[in-house]
Short mmCIF file of C-alpha atoms and ligand atoms in Angstrom, two decimals:
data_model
loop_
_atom_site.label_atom_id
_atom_site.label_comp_id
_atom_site.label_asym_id
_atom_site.label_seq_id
_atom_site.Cartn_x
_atom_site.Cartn_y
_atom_site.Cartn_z
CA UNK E 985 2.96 -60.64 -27.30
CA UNK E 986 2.04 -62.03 -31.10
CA UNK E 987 3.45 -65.29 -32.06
CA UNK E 988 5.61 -64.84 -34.67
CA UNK E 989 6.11 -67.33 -36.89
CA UNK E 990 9.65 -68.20 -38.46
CA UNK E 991 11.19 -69.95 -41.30
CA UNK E 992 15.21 -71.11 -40.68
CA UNK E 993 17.75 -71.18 -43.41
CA UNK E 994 20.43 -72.80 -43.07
CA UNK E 995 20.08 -74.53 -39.48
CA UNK E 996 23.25 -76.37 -38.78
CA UNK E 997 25.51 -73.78 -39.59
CA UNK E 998 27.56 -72.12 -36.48
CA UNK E 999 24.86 -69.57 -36.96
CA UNK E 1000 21.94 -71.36 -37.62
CA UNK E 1001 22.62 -73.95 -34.24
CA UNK E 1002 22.46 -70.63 -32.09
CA UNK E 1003 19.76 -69.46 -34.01
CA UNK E 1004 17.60 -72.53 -33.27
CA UNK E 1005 18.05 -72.27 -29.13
CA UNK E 1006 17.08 -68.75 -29.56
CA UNK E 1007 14.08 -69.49 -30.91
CA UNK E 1008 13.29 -72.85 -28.50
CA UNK E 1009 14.10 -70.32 -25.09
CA UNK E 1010 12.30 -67.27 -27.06
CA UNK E 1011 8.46 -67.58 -26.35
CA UNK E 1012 6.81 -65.28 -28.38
CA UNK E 1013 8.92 -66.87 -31.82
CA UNK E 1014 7.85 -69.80 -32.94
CA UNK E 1015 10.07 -71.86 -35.92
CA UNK E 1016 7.44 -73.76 -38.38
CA UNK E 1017 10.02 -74.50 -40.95
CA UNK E 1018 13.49 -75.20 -41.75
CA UNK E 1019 15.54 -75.03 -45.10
CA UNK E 1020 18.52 -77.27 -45.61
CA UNK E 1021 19.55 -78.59 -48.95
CA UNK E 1022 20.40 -81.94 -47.60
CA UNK E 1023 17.97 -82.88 -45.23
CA UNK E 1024 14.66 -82.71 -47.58
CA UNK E 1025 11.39 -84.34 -46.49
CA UNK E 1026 13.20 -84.63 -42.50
CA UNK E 1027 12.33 -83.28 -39.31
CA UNK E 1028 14.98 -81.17 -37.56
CA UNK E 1029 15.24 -83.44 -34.90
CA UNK E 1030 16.13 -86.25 -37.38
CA UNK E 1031 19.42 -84.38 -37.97
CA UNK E 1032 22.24 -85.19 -36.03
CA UNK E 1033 22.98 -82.62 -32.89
CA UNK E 1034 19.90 -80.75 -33.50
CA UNK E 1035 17.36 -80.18 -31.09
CA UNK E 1036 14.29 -82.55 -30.67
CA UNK E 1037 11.85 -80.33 -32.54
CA UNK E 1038 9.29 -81.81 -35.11
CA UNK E 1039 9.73 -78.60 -37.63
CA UNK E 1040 9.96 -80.00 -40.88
CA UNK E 1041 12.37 -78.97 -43.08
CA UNK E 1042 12.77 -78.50 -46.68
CA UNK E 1043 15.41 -78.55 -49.32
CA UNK E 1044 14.51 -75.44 -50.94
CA UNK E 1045 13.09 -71.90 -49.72
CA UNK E 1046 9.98 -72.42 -52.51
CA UNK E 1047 9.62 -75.80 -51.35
CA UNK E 1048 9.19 -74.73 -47.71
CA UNK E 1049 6.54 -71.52 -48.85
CA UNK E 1050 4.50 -74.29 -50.77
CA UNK E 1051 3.63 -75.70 -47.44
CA UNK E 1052 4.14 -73.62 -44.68
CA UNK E 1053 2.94 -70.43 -43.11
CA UNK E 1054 5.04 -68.11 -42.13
CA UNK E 1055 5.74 -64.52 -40.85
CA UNK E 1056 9.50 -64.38 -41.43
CA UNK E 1057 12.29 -65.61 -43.30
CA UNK E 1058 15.04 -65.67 -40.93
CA UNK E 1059 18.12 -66.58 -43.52
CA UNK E 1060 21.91 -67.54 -42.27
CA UNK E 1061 23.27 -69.73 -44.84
CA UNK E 1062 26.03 -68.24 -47.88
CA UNK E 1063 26.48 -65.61 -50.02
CA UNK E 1064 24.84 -67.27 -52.93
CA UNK E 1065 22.01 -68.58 -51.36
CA UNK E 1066 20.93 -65.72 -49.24
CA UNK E 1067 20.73 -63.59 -52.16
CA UNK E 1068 18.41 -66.01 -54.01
CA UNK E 1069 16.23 -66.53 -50.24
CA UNK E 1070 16.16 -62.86 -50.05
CA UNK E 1071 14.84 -62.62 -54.04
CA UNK E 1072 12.52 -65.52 -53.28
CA UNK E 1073 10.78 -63.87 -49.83
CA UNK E 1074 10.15 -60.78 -52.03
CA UNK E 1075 8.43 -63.02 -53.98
CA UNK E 1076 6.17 -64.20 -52.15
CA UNK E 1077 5.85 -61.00 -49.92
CA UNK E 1078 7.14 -62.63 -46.91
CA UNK E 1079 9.53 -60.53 -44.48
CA UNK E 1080 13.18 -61.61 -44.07
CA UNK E 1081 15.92 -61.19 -41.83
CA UNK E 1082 18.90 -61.82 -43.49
CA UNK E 1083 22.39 -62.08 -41.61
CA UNK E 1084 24.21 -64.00 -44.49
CA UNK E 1085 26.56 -61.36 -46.02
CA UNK E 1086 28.36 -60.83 -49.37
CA UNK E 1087 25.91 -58.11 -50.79
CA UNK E 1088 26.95 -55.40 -52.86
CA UNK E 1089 26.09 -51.49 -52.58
CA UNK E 1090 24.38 -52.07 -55.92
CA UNK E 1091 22.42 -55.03 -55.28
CA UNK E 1092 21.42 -53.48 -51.74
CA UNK E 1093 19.84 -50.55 -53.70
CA UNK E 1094 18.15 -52.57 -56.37
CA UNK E 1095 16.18 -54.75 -53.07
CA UNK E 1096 15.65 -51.76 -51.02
CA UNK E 1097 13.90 -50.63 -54.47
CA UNK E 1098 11.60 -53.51 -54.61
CA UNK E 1099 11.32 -53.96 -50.78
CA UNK E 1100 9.74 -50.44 -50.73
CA UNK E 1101 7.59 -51.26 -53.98
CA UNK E 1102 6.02 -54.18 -52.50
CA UNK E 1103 6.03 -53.03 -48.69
CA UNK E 1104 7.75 -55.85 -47.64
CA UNK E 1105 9.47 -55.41 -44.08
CA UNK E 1106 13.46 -56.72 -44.88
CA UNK E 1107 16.34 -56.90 -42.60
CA UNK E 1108 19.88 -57.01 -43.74
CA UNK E 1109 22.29 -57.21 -40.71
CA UNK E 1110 26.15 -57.42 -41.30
CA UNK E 1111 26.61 -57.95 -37.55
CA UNK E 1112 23.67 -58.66 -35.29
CA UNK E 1113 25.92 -58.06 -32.38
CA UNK E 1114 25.57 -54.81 -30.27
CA UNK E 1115 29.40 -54.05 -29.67
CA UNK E 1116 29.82 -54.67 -33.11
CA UNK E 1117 27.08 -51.96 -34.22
CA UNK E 1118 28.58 -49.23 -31.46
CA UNK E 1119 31.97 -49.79 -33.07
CA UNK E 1120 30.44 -48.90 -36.35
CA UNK E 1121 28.55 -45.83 -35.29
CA UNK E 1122 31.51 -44.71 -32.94
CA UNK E 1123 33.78 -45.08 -36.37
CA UNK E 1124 31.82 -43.06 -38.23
CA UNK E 1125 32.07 -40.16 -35.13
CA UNK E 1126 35.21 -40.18 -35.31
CA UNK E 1127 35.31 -40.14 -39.06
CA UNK E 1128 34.37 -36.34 -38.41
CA UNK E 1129 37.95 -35.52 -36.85
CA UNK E 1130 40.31 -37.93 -38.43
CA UNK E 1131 40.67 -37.87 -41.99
CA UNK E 1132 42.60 -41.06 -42.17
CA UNK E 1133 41.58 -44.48 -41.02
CA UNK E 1134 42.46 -48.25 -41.92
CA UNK E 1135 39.89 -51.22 -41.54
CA UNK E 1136 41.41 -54.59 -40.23
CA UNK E 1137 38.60 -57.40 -39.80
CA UNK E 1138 39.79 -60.48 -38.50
CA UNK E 1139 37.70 -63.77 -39.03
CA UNK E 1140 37.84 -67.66 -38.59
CA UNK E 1141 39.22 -69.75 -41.69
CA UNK E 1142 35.85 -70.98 -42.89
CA UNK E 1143 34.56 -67.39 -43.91
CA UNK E 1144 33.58 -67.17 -47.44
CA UNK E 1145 33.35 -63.54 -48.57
CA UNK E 1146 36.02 -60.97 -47.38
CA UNK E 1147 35.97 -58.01 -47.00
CA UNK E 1148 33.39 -58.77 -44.21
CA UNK E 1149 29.83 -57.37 -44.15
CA UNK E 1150 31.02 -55.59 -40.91
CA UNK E 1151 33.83 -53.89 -42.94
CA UNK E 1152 31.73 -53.00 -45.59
CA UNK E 1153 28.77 -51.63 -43.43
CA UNK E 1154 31.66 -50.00 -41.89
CA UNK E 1155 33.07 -48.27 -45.28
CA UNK E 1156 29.65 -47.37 -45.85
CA UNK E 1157 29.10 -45.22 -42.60
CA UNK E 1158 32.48 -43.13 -42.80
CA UNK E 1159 31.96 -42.17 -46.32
CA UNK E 1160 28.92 -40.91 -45.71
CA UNK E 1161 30.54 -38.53 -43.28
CA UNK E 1162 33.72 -38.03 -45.25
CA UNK E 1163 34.63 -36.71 -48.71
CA UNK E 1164 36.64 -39.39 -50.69
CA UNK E 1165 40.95 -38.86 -49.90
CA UNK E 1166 43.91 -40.68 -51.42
CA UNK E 1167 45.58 -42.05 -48.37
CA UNK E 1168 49.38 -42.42 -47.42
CA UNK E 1169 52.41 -41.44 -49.81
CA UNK E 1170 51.18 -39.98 -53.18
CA UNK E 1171 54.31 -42.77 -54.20
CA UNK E 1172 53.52 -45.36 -52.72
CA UNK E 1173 54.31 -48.59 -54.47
CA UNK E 1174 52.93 -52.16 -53.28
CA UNK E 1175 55.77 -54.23 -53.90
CA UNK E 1176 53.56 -57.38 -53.18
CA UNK E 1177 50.02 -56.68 -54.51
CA UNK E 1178 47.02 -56.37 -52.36
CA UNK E 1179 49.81 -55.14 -49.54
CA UNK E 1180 47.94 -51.72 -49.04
CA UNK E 1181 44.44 -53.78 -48.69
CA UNK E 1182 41.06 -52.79 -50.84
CA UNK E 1183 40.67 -49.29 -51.08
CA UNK E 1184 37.22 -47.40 -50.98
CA UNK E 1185 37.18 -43.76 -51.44
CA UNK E 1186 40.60 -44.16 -50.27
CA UNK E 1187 39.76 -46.14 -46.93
CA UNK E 1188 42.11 -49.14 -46.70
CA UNK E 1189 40.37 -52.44 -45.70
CA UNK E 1190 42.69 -55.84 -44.65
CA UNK E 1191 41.00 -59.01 -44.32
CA UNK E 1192 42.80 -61.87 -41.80
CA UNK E 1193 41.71 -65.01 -41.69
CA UNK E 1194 42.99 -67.52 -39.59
CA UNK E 1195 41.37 -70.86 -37.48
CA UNK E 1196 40.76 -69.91 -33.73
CA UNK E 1197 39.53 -66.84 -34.40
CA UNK E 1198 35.88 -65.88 -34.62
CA UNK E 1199 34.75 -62.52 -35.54
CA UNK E 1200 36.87 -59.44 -34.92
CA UNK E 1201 37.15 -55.65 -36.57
CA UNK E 1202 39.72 -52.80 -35.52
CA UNK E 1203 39.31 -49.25 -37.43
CA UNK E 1204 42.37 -47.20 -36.76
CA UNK E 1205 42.28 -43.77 -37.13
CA UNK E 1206 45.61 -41.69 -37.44
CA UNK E 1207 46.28 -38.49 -37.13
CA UNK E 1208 49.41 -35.61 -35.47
CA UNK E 1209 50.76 -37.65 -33.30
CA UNK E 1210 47.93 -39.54 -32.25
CA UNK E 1211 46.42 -42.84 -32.88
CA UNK E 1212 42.39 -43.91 -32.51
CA UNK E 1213 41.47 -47.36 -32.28
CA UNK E 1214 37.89 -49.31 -32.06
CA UNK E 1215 37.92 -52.36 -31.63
CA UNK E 1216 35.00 -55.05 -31.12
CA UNK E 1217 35.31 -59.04 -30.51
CA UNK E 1218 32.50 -61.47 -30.79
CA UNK E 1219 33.90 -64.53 -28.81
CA UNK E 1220 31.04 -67.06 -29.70
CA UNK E 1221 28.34 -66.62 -31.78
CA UNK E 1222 25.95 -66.44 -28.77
CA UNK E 1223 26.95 -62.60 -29.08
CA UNK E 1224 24.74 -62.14 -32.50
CA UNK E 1225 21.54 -63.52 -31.08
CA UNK E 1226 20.26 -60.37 -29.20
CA UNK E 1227 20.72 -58.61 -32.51
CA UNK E 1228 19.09 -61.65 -34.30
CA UNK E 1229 15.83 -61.50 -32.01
CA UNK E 1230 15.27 -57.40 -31.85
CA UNK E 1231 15.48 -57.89 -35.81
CA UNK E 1232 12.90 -60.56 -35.91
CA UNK E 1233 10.57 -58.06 -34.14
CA UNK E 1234 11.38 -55.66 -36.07
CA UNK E 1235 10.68 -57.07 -39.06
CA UNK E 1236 6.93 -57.19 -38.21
CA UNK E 1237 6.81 -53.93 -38.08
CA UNK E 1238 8.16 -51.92 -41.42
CA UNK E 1239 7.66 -51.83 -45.10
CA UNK E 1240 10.65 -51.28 -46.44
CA UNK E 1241 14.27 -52.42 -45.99
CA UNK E 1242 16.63 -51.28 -43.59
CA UNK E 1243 20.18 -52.38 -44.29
CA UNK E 1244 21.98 -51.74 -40.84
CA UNK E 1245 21.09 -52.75 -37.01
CA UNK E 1246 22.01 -48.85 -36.01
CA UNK E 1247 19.28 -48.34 -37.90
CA UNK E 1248 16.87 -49.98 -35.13
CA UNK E 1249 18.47 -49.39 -31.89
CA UNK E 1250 18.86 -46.38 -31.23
N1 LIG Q 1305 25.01 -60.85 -39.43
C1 LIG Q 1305 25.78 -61.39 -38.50
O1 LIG Q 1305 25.87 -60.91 -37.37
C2 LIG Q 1305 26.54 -62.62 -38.82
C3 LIG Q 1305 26.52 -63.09 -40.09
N2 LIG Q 1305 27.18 -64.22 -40.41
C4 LIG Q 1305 27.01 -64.65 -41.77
O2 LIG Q 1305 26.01 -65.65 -41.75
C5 LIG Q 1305 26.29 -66.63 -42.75
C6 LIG Q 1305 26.39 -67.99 -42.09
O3 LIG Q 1305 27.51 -68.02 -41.26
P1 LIG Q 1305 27.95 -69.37 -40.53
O4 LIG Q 1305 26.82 -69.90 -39.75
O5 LIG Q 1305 29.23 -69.09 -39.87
O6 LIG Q 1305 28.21 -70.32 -41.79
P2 LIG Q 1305 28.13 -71.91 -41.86
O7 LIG Q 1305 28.90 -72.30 -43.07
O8 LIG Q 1305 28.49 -72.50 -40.55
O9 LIG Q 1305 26.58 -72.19 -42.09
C7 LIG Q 1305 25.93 -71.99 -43.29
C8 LIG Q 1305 24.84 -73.06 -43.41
O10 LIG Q 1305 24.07 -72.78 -44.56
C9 LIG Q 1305 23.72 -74.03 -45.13
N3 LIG Q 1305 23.37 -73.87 -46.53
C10 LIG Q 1305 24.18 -73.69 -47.59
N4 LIG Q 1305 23.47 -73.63 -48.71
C11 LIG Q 1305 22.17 -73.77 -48.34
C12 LIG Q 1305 20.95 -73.81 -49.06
N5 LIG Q 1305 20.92 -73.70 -50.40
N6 LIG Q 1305 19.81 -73.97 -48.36
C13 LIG Q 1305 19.83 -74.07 -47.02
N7 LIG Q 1305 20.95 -74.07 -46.29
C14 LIG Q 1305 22.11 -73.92 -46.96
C15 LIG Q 1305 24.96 -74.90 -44.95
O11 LIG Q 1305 24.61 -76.26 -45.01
C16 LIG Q 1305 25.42 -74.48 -43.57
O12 LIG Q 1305 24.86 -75.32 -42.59
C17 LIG Q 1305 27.55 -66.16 -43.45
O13 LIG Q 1305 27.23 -65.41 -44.58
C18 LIG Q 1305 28.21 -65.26 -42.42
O14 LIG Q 1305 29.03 -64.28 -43.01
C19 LIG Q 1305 27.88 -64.92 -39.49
C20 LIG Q 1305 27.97 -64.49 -38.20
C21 LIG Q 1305 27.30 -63.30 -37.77
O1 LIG Q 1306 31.18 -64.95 -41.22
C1 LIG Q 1306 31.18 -64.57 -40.03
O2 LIG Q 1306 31.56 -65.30 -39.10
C2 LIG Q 1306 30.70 -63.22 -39.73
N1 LIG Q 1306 30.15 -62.54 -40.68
C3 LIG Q 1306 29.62 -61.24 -40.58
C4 LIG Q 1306 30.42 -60.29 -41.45
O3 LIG Q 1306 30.77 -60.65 -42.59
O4 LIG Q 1306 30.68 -59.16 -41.02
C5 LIG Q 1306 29.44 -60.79 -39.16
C6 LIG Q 1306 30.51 -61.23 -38.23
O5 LIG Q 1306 31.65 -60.49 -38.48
C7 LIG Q 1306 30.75 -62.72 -38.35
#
């Protein structure tokens, strides 16, 4: 199998430290550069608890492409950054994986425009993890019968954008099987607000966050005296790297952007 070559952002998050031992135990990837704001001009295994690889590592994404050669941009960093990695691999026509979330609908459409203009292959994955893309596409199934449904995502206490990416990606698949409803009383008043959630199209979405927990969605769908519920749990964040590494291969082979792991395993 090729060698592909792979470019880490952000490799001593929670992410990024899985990320890394997938791609020491992985054969066929190989990682030739690393970005990290604070670690400029370093090795990665200069940095405390990483592993002892000589990849060096960079402070910024341009930095890195200056110097190294690469096949793809594997970003897992924060909202604000992977949107300006994601801007700069475009760029420089170099393929990206991205699993850092906080995009919107609208800036998702403006990249899939330019990823399709420049026929550069781009990943954007709320959840890499398979239980957590079978809970999605089973949602939107069961979108078909039940016309009402609530979103609870539960996360750790270090998460930076809520709703989710899940959540969202989640939105996004029942709507496009449902026409937009006003759910609940027609009255309804929230006497603290925010009680009722976000609402989409009338889909209510509650974000918990709370320390001990990792990464966890419900979708509850209600109907005549019956209740639905789908529920996925990611434990550790060993769960995402399967995801992570059929991505990566991916990658190699499209020229466009696909916004959603149901979108590759089929
Ligand atoms: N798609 C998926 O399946 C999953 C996605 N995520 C997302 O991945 C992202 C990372 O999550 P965690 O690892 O939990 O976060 P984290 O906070 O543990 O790690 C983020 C890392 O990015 C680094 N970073 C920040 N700015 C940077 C910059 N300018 N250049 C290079 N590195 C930079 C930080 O130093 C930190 O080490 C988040 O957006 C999260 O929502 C998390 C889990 C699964
Ligand atoms: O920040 C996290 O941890 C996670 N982020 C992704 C999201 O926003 O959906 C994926 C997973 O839920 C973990």
């Amino acid at each position: 199998m090729q060698t592909i070559r792979v470019i880490l952002a952000g490799p001593r998050g929670r992410m990024g430290r899985e990320a890394v031992l997938l791609m020491e135990r992985t054969p066929h990837f190989e990682l030739v550069g690393a970005v990290d704001y604070k670690h400029h001009g370093t090795k990665l295994c200069d940095i405390e608890g990483m592993p002892a690889l000589a990849v060096p590592v960079y402070g910024t994404l341009e930095a890195c492409l200056q110097e190294i050669n690469a096949d793809v941009l594997l970003d897992l960093t924060n909202p604000e950054t992977g949107k300006l990695h994601i801007h700069t691999a475009l760029k420089y026509n170099l393929r990206s994986v991205i699993g850092t979330t906080g995009f919107t609908e609208e800036e998702i459409t403006h990249l899939t425009a330019t990823a399709e203009e420049k026929k550069v292959g781009t990943i954007i994955a709320p959840n890499f993890a398979v239980g957590a893309v079978l809970m999605m596409k089973f949602a939107q199934v069961a979108a078909k019968y039940f016309g009402d449904v609530e979103i609870i995502e539960l996360h750790h206490d270090q998460k930076l954008d809520a709703p989710s990416g899940t959540a969202l990606k989640t939105v996004d698949l029942i709507r496009s099987v449902r026409e937009p409803k006003r759910q609940g009383h027609p009255n309804e008043v929230e006497q603290l607000p925010g009680a009722r959630g976000a609402k989409v199209d009338g889909i209510h979405v509650h974000s918990v966050r709370l320390p001990g927990l990792i990464a966890h969605q419900e979708v509850l769908f209600g109907g005549d005296g019956q209740m639905l519920t789908i529920r996925h749990d990611s434990f550790n964040r060993a769960s995402f790297m399967s995801g992570v590494k059929v991505a990566i291969e991916t990658v190699m082979g499209i020229e466009t952007l696909i916004y959603g792991l149901e979108n590759i395993i089929d």
